[in-house]
Every structure is written in C-alpha cells, then in structure tokens.
Tab-separated table of C-alpha atoms in Angstrom:
chain	number	residue	atom	x	y	z
A	1	UNK	CA	-21.476	-84.075	19.253
A	2	UNK	CA	-22.117	-81.236	21.650
A	3	UNK	CA	-18.779	-79.785	20.727
A	4	UNK	CA	-19.636	-79.877	17.003
A	5	UNK	CA	-23.004	-78.132	17.632
A	6	UNK	CA	-21.267	-75.359	19.559
A	7	UNK	CA	-18.684	-75.005	16.833
A	8	UNK	CA	-21.395	-74.910	14.173
A	9	UNK	CA	-23.359	-72.284	16.119
A	10	UNK	CA	-20.274	-70.119	16.592
A	11	UNK	CA	-19.424	-70.364	12.889
A	12	UNK	CA	-22.952	-69.392	11.834
A	13	UNK	CA	-22.995	-66.407	14.217
A	14	UNK	CA	-19.613	-65.210	12.953
A	15	UNK	CA	-20.794	-65.487	9.356
A	16	UNK	CA	-23.982	-63.563	10.151
A	17	UNK	CA	-22.065	-60.773	11.883
A	18	UNK	CA	-19.549	-60.427	9.072
A	19	UNK	CA	-22.331	-60.441	6.480
A	20	UNK	CA	-23.927	-57.454	8.209
A	21	UNK	CA	-20.596	-55.579	8.322
A	22	UNK	CA	-20.329	-55.338	4.533
A	23	UNK	CA	-21.907	-51.852	4.144
A	24	UNK	CA	-20.799	-48.279	3.351
A	25	UNK	CA	-21.155	-45.248	5.586
A	26	UNK	CA	-20.590	-41.808	4.038
A	27	UNK	CA	-19.693	-38.457	5.519
A	28	UNK	CA	-18.193	-35.227	4.287
A	29	UNK	CA	-16.029	-32.337	5.395
A	30	UNK	CA	-15.155	-28.901	3.961
A	31	UNK	CA	-11.808	-27.574	2.864
A	32	UNK	CA	-11.506	-23.834	3.570
A	33	UNK	CA	-8.941	-21.126	2.949
A	34	UNK	CA	-9.161	-17.373	3.466
A	35	UNK	CA	-6.861	-15.165	1.392
A	36	UNK	CA	-5.949	-11.830	2.988
A	37	UNK	CA	-4.715	-8.974	0.868
A	38	UNK	CA	-1.078	-8.042	0.775
A	39	UNK	CA	0.529	-4.931	-0.658
A	40	UNK	CA	4.006	-3.592	-1.131
A	41	UNK	CA	5.114	-0.092	-1.978
A	42	UNK	CA	8.354	0.877	-3.585
A	43	UNK	CA	9.685	4.345	-4.146
A	44	UNK	CA	11.701	4.264	-7.342
A	45	UNK	CA	14.667	6.577	-7.732
A	46	UNK	CA	14.058	7.915	-4.218
A	47	UNK	CA	17.495	9.563	-4.068
A	48	UNK	CA	16.352	12.176	-6.597
A	49	UNK	CA	12.756	12.600	-5.441
A	50	UNK	CA	11.175	15.889	-6.455
A	51	UNK	CA	14.093	18.022	-7.596
A	52	UNK	CA	13.485	21.710	-8.241
A	53	UNK	CA	17.033	21.969	-9.565
A	54	UNK	CA	19.152	25.084	-9.122
A	55	UNK	CA	17.394	28.440	-9.118
A	56	UNK	CA	18.669	31.958	-8.620
A	57	UNK	CA	17.982	33.605	-5.282
A	58	UNK	CA	14.868	35.741	-5.469
A	59	UNK	CA	13.251	33.669	-8.212
A	60	UNK	CA	9.502	33.617	-7.678
A	61	UNK	CA	7.754	30.349	-6.977
A	62	UNK	CA	5.611	30.928	-10.074
A	63	UNK	CA	8.743	31.026	-12.240
A	64	UNK	CA	10.032	27.769	-10.750
A	65	UNK	CA	6.706	26.168	-11.669
A	66	UNK	CA	5.334	22.704	-11.062
A	67	UNK	CA	7.785	19.831	-10.871
A	68	UNK	CA	6.960	16.199	-11.355
A	69	UNK	CA	8.826	13.706	-9.312
A	70	UNK	CA	11.667	11.684	-10.713
A	71	UNK	CA	10.323	9.327	-8.095
A	72	UNK	CA	7.265	7.178	-8.581
A	73	UNK	CA	5.318	5.430	-5.854
A	74	UNK	CA	4.856	1.922	-7.237
A	75	UNK	CA	2.173	-0.143	-5.501
A	76	UNK	CA	1.716	-3.875	-5.949
A	77	UNK	CA	-1.330	-5.388	-4.215
A	78	UNK	CA	-3.384	-8.553	-4.291
A	79	UNK	CA	-5.908	-8.693	-7.124
A	80	UNK	CA	-8.863	-6.337	-6.496
A	81	UNK	CA	-7.505	-5.228	-3.090
A	82	UNK	CA	-8.351	-1.559	-2.458
A	83	UNK	CA	-5.555	0.658	-1.148
A	84	UNK	CA	-4.775	4.287	-0.284
A	85	UNK	CA	-1.384	6.008	-0.683
A	86	UNK	CA	-0.753	8.831	1.801
A	87	UNK	CA	2.184	11.274	1.761
A	88	UNK	CA	3.486	13.086	4.842
A	89	UNK	CA	6.289	15.670	4.646
A	90	UNK	CA	8.341	14.920	7.760
A	91	UNK	CA	9.103	18.597	8.367
A	92	UNK	CA	5.443	19.091	9.301
A	93	UNK	CA	4.526	15.525	10.260
A	94	UNK	CA	2.876	16.339	13.577
A	95	UNK	CA	0.443	19.010	12.469
A	96	UNK	CA	0.261	18.511	8.725
A	97	UNK	CA	-2.272	16.418	6.883
A	98	UNK	CA	-2.402	18.459	3.685
A	99	UNK	CA	0.861	17.497	1.981
A	100	UNK	CA	2.410	20.902	2.668
A	101	UNK	CA	6.091	20.680	3.507
A	102	UNK	CA	9.004	22.870	4.450
A	103	UNK	CA	12.507	22.383	3.088
A	104	UNK	CA	15.138	23.390	5.641
A	105	UNK	CA	18.358	25.027	4.557
A	106	UNK	CA	21.240	27.040	5.966
A	107	UNK	CA	20.563	28.900	9.183
A	108	UNK	CA	16.880	29.235	9.894
A	109	UNK	CA	15.767	29.825	6.306
A	110	UNK	CA	13.134	27.550	4.804
A	111	UNK	CA	11.245	27.103	1.539
A	112	UNK	CA	7.662	25.840	1.551
A	113	UNK	CA	6.235	23.416	-0.985
A	114	UNK	CA	2.998	21.532	-1.667
A	115	UNK	CA	2.523	17.945	-2.915
A	116	UNK	CA	-0.056	17.156	-5.611
A	117	UNK	CA	-1.392	14.047	-7.321
A	118	UNK	CA	-1.992	15.607	-10.742
A	119	UNK	CA	0.177	17.373	-13.316
A	120	UNK	CA	-1.847	20.581	-13.089
A	121	UNK	CA	-1.089	20.821	-9.351
A	122	UNK	CA	-4.733	21.283	-8.405
A	123	UNK	CA	-5.330	18.123	-6.328
A	124	UNK	CA	-3.474	18.182	-2.999
A	125	UNK	CA	-1.856	14.899	-1.941
A	126	UNK	CA	-1.680	14.520	1.822
A	127	UNK	CA	-2.299	11.859	4.425
A	128	UNK	CA	-5.986	11.865	5.368
A	129	UNK	CA	-6.933	8.887	3.197
A	130	UNK	CA	-8.486	5.738	4.642
A	131	UNK	CA	-10.104	2.757	2.965
A	132	UNK	CA	-13.508	4.173	3.915
A	133	UNK	CA	-12.798	7.778	2.832
A	134	UNK	CA	-10.177	8.677	0.220
A	135	UNK	CA	-9.586	12.117	1.763
A	136	UNK	CA	-6.544	13.708	0.144
A	137	UNK	CA	-4.741	10.396	-0.351
A	138	UNK	CA	-4.606	8.587	-3.681
A	139	UNK	CA	-6.689	5.436	-4.046
A	140	UNK	CA	-6.121	2.412	-6.207
A	141	UNK	CA	-7.046	-1.223	-6.703
A	142	UNK	CA	-4.516	-4.033	-6.781
A	143	UNK	CA	-3.880	-5.752	-10.099
A	144	UNK	CA	-2.378	-8.893	-8.577
A	145	UNK	CA	1.066	-9.707	-7.268
A	146	UNK	CA	2.253	-11.081	-10.598
A	147	UNK	CA	0.702	-8.310	-12.718
A	148	UNK	CA	2.105	-4.911	-13.657
A	149	UNK	CA	1.941	-2.714	-10.524
A	150	UNK	CA	0.194	0.653	-10.281
A	151	UNK	CA	2.481	3.686	-10.561
A	152	UNK	CA	1.615	7.026	-8.953
A	153	UNK	CA	3.608	10.150	-9.860
A	154	UNK	CA	4.132	12.876	-7.264
A	155	UNK	CA	3.963	16.533	-8.338
A	156	UNK	CA	5.096	19.515	-6.297
A	157	UNK	CA	5.384	23.261	-6.463
A	158	UNK	CA	6.977	25.891	-4.292
A	159	UNK	CA	4.634	27.998	-2.197
A	160	UNK	CA	7.145	30.526	-0.846
A	161	UNK	CA	9.831	32.773	-2.264
A	162	UNK	CA	13.462	31.820	-2.839
A	163	UNK	CA	14.702	35.224	-1.642
A	164	UNK	CA	16.711	33.591	1.116
A	165	UNK	CA	20.239	32.369	1.904
A	166	UNK	CA	22.187	30.477	-0.725
A	167	UNK	CA	22.508	26.752	-0.131
A	168	UNK	CA	20.780	23.423	-0.361
A	169	UNK	CA	17.242	22.967	0.966
A	170	UNK	CA	15.580	19.617	1.538
A	171	UNK	CA	12.883	17.650	3.317
A	172	UNK	CA	11.868	13.983	3.447
A	173	UNK	CA	8.397	12.683	2.579
A	174	UNK	CA	7.025	9.531	4.209
A	175	UNK	CA	4.983	7.241	1.922
A	176	UNK	CA	2.291	5.057	3.553
A	177	UNK	CA	0.052	2.498	1.853
A	178	UNK	CA	-3.071	1.388	3.717
A	179	UNK	CA	-4.806	-1.754	2.438
C-alpha cells in the first residue's frame, strides 16, 4: 500500500508540474540593414574625348571656338545619393585645381585649354568639389542603379595660340566621382 501511495503522489506531482508548464512566453528582436551608396562612372567614347580637329597654324583660339566633348561622363549612383564629378588635366595635376590643361606636342611646344561644364564656356570645371562644397566640380543626385544614369557633357576651349610647330597635341583628363 505504501508503494501505491508513493506512486500516486509522484503521479499527482508530475501532473501538477506539467499543468503549470502549459504557458506562452513572448519576446522580440529587430531585423536591421544599412544600405550604403554606390556609384559608378563611365566615360563614353573616351578615345575621341574633346577633339578640336585640325586647325591651321596661327589660327586664333577665338576662331577655334568652344568644343563640346564627344565624350560624356555618365554617372550611375544609388537612389538619392549625392555625388560630385571632378576633372583633373594630368598635364597640370599637381598644381591645378581649375580644370586648366596643357596639350603637349612636338618639341617643347604646348597648347593650353580650359574645361567647362556649360555650353557657353563660362563655368569652369575643375577638381575642388566635395560633398560638402561643390567648388568647381559638377554635382548630381543618383537616380538609382536600375534607372537612367545622369550624363554630364564636358566643354573646352583653347586659351593659347596655335602659332606653334605642326603636329599632334594631346593631354589626358582624369575623371573622379566622390559619393
């Protein structure tokens, strides 16, 4: 009989414990994600760049006029991401922040030029732009990576005479996008 009482007591205790275990406890946690901006820049038709064509020696820079680039700087950035496009002529990269360049040619002769961001060649395009201060860079806002990108045309004009040696003159311009 003692054994049956102990068994009965153990069964009742087990039932009481399992009856108390039938509850629900709740908690929560967050799911987070931070999206950083991303940008890409492409220079289309970069082999042609700004081409002043063929001019006769001694032609004044005013006669040559303003040339638009066959090249476009195409920028694709995350939606609403601010960016700045800076241009640096490599001939004057160390000391130049104004977009003024020098095309080297035969011997020691050179031809100077200036980069602009507008067709009237009144707004200099250089490399002082930051996200905080546009400077002489060109600013933009991303339209999204799957949207149509922003296209920026480069304009240039000669700032020195062509009364120099015959031959080809050229320079390279570095394009930087800060975002």
